[in-house]
Amino acid sequence: MSDKDIARLTDSVFTGKQIQNNSNNNLYFKELNQNQKKAVETLDGPLLVLSGAGTGKTRVLTARIANLLFSSKAKPWNILAVTFTNKAAKEMRERLENLIGPSVNNIWLGTFHSIAARVLRENAELVSLKSNFTIINTDDQKRLLKELIIFEKLDEKKITPQFVLHLINTWKDMGLTVNDILNSEKQYLIDGKAGVLFKNYQQRLLDMNYVDFADLLLHNLNIFNSHQDVLDKLKIKIKYFLIDEYQDTNTAQYLWLKMLVKPENNICCVGDDDQSIYGWRGADVRNILNFEKDFNDAKILRLEENYRSSKYILSAANTLIANNKYRLGKSLKTSIETGEKINIVQAWDGLDEARKISTKIETLIKQGVNFDEIAVLVRAGYQTRLFEERFVHIGLPYKVVGVKFYERLEIRDALAYFRLLIQKSDDLAFERIINSPKRGIGPQTINFIKNYSRDKSKSLFNSIKDLVQTDEFRPGVKLTLKNFIKNYDIWEDDLNKISHVDLAMKILEESGYIQSLKVEKSLESEGRLENLKELVNAMSAFDNMIGFLEHIALVNDSDAEHKDGQISLMTLHAAKGLEFSAVFLPCWEEGSFPSQRSIDEKGKEGLEEERRLAYVGITRAKKHLCISCASSRQIYGNWQNVIPSRFIEELPEKEIIGADFNVINNTSNHFEDYEFNQDYNNNEKFHNIMNSGSSYNQINDQNRLNEDYSSNLKIGEKVFHIKFGTGSIIDIDDDKVEVNFDKAGIKKVIGSYLKNKF
């Protein structure tokens, strides 16, 4: 069908008369509130729609597109609508199809990268590509970069492909080209080879007619800058721009949009600066904050009517986010009067926290809340472990959005190391780890070992013991296998000499596994290191490694289909855009949330992004919200006191219950150890809450010991602590008692939580 035919068809479909006669469309527009209608009806010029959580932004976007067509402002091909995910694009397309029919197929609707790919295929020759170019995957990118690293004679163990790829992607997301890097000091990074590696990488991609994901936009920018005719042609065709999740745009996406929309500036950006949580992957919140500066005569409309959450939840969200300095400002409101105040729970430790949350979930289930209407949202992936184990133990059905803790790659690798130590005949474990991390043991070597194993009816491990006594392998491979055997001999000897927790750490260190993750210097590798740390923490609850491995086998065997739904376990980042009747937000402690790493790397900007992440978590809840923290956490098997997150203090007192944290830690004495900001250390309101002294009756009676006992304690006395076990008192300072515990070492605890051993 020609453009003229499509135009005639469109003209016949989208008339003012039709919208009046179409009851469905009429109803659709009537359901919009006042500010939503303004956003739909403001068609010309730059418009920023600040759409808070649960305020109906998708409805506004689809209705606005429909109105552009119904009002004859545009034909379908004159409209470009950009989303951030294929899922969001599919949802918008389905909604539009219900409104406007098959003409939706003529709208430029997709993600930034899918639309950029379309433009690039039509103009590939302008950047020395062919139109049938291939988008290279991540694995192939790493392989290519590895070749270039070797060619430049760089240390492969120090300079990893993952690290170089992360650096190049960061530059591309910032809109920086090879020439930009070669003309800056950045070229001297990576032992002075950054610029050369980037240049050679890009040239190899061109030679093979490849582009990477970030290239799609970067090549577009290059074409727009160098070929005005191409840019002008697109501007003639596309007259109206609608951008979803504008707060998540990076610099390259921002520049791409700016070039396309000028000078008419018929652009509508929908977003929420308070939900900008992807700074770690290049998103720049300044894009939305500076909208008025970027576009003259820009209008800002605020969608503040929330259709999701109770008034208590919204009040908490509003009060919390108001502590951010860099925001455009809005306040969510609702007509929903039902719901309950936000419950704040403090636990002894992670296990106690998991128990308390699971008990509350069981209560909600009895009250009629469905399993799939309940979510536990954590700051970091490793924090799901305790909840997974607890849910398995008591039979609560759950799903992990992402990968379950014990099914993650690095966890399976670590467990394989431990399994092989306990059982040398575990060939599956051997095969998994013999070249993890990379040791130069290729498929040919492994097949040779397996053939020998079958012929001699020996395990793979015992087979290499035989084979290293021969000259069957190259000297390098032979030495590697000898060292592998030697390590296992040492670890086996350590089984009865050191604790299984210490041994686990020793194995992960001496195998080179931890070091291989450290040199990657990527967000992914940092997450894997955190998961391994949590794995070691999990082992401390067991008497030996065998008992732990048996436990894991039982946990992994618990999968089943549940017709009544499953509780969702996921990170806060993964939860964005979702909603649940009941939400649990655990692990709200300083250092964990807000993340120490984020604050260390970005300072106040990092703290504000962490607060926005907390805001996202709170606004996922419709009726029930529970926030929890613990008084102590395990780090590599050692207990450390922790303090509640400052975000708890920032919640409105009138909207919360249970915020009394008076026992276990004298919290105010720990503030000086956390240099997050000075204002926090001197916050009178927080200390008043912390010292209100009422509620630690939340602790089970069986766990709460005689509070009057502390005055009778004596130095040298044998005592018992519910967490640390048996020990001897070595110092007493008021109610703070220093105890040398038999297994945990020297700890300072609260005297009222000690009991005389004899």
Tab-separated table of C-alpha atoms in Angstrom, residues 408-420 432-433 436 488 504 507-508 513 532 535-536 545 549:
chain	number	residue	atom	x	y	z
A	408	ARG	CA	23.411	-18.507	40.504
A	409	LEU	CA	26.500	-19.260	38.469
A	410	GLU	CA	29.077	-18.314	41.079
A	411	ILE	CA	27.195	-20.149	43.830
A	412	ARG	CA	27.002	-23.350	41.777
A	413	ASP	CA	30.722	-23.039	41.045
A	414	ALA	CA	31.598	-22.567	44.725
A	415	LEU	CA	29.397	-25.465	45.786
A	416	ALA	CA	31.089	-27.654	43.162
A	417	TYR	CA	34.465	-26.864	44.755
A	418	PHE	CA	33.093	-27.901	48.150
A	419	ARG	CA	31.389	-31.044	46.796
A	420	LEU	CA	34.604	-32.252	45.178
A	432	ARG	CA	32.267	-27.764	36.311
A	433	ILE	CA	35.268	-26.264	38.081
A	436	SER	CA	36.596	-22.162	36.384
A	488	TYR	CA	42.851	-30.230	47.089
A	504	ALA	CA	35.377	-22.237	52.357
A	507	ILE	CA	39.159	-22.514	48.830
A	508	LEU	CA	37.558	-19.558	47.056
A	513	TYR	CA	37.936	-17.713	41.889
A	532	LEU	CA	29.824	-15.531	47.603
A	535	LEU	CA	27.211	-18.110	50.835
A	536	VAL	CA	29.994	-18.157	53.425
A	545	MET	CA	30.483	-28.632	55.299
A	549	LEU	CA	25.737	-29.303	51.368
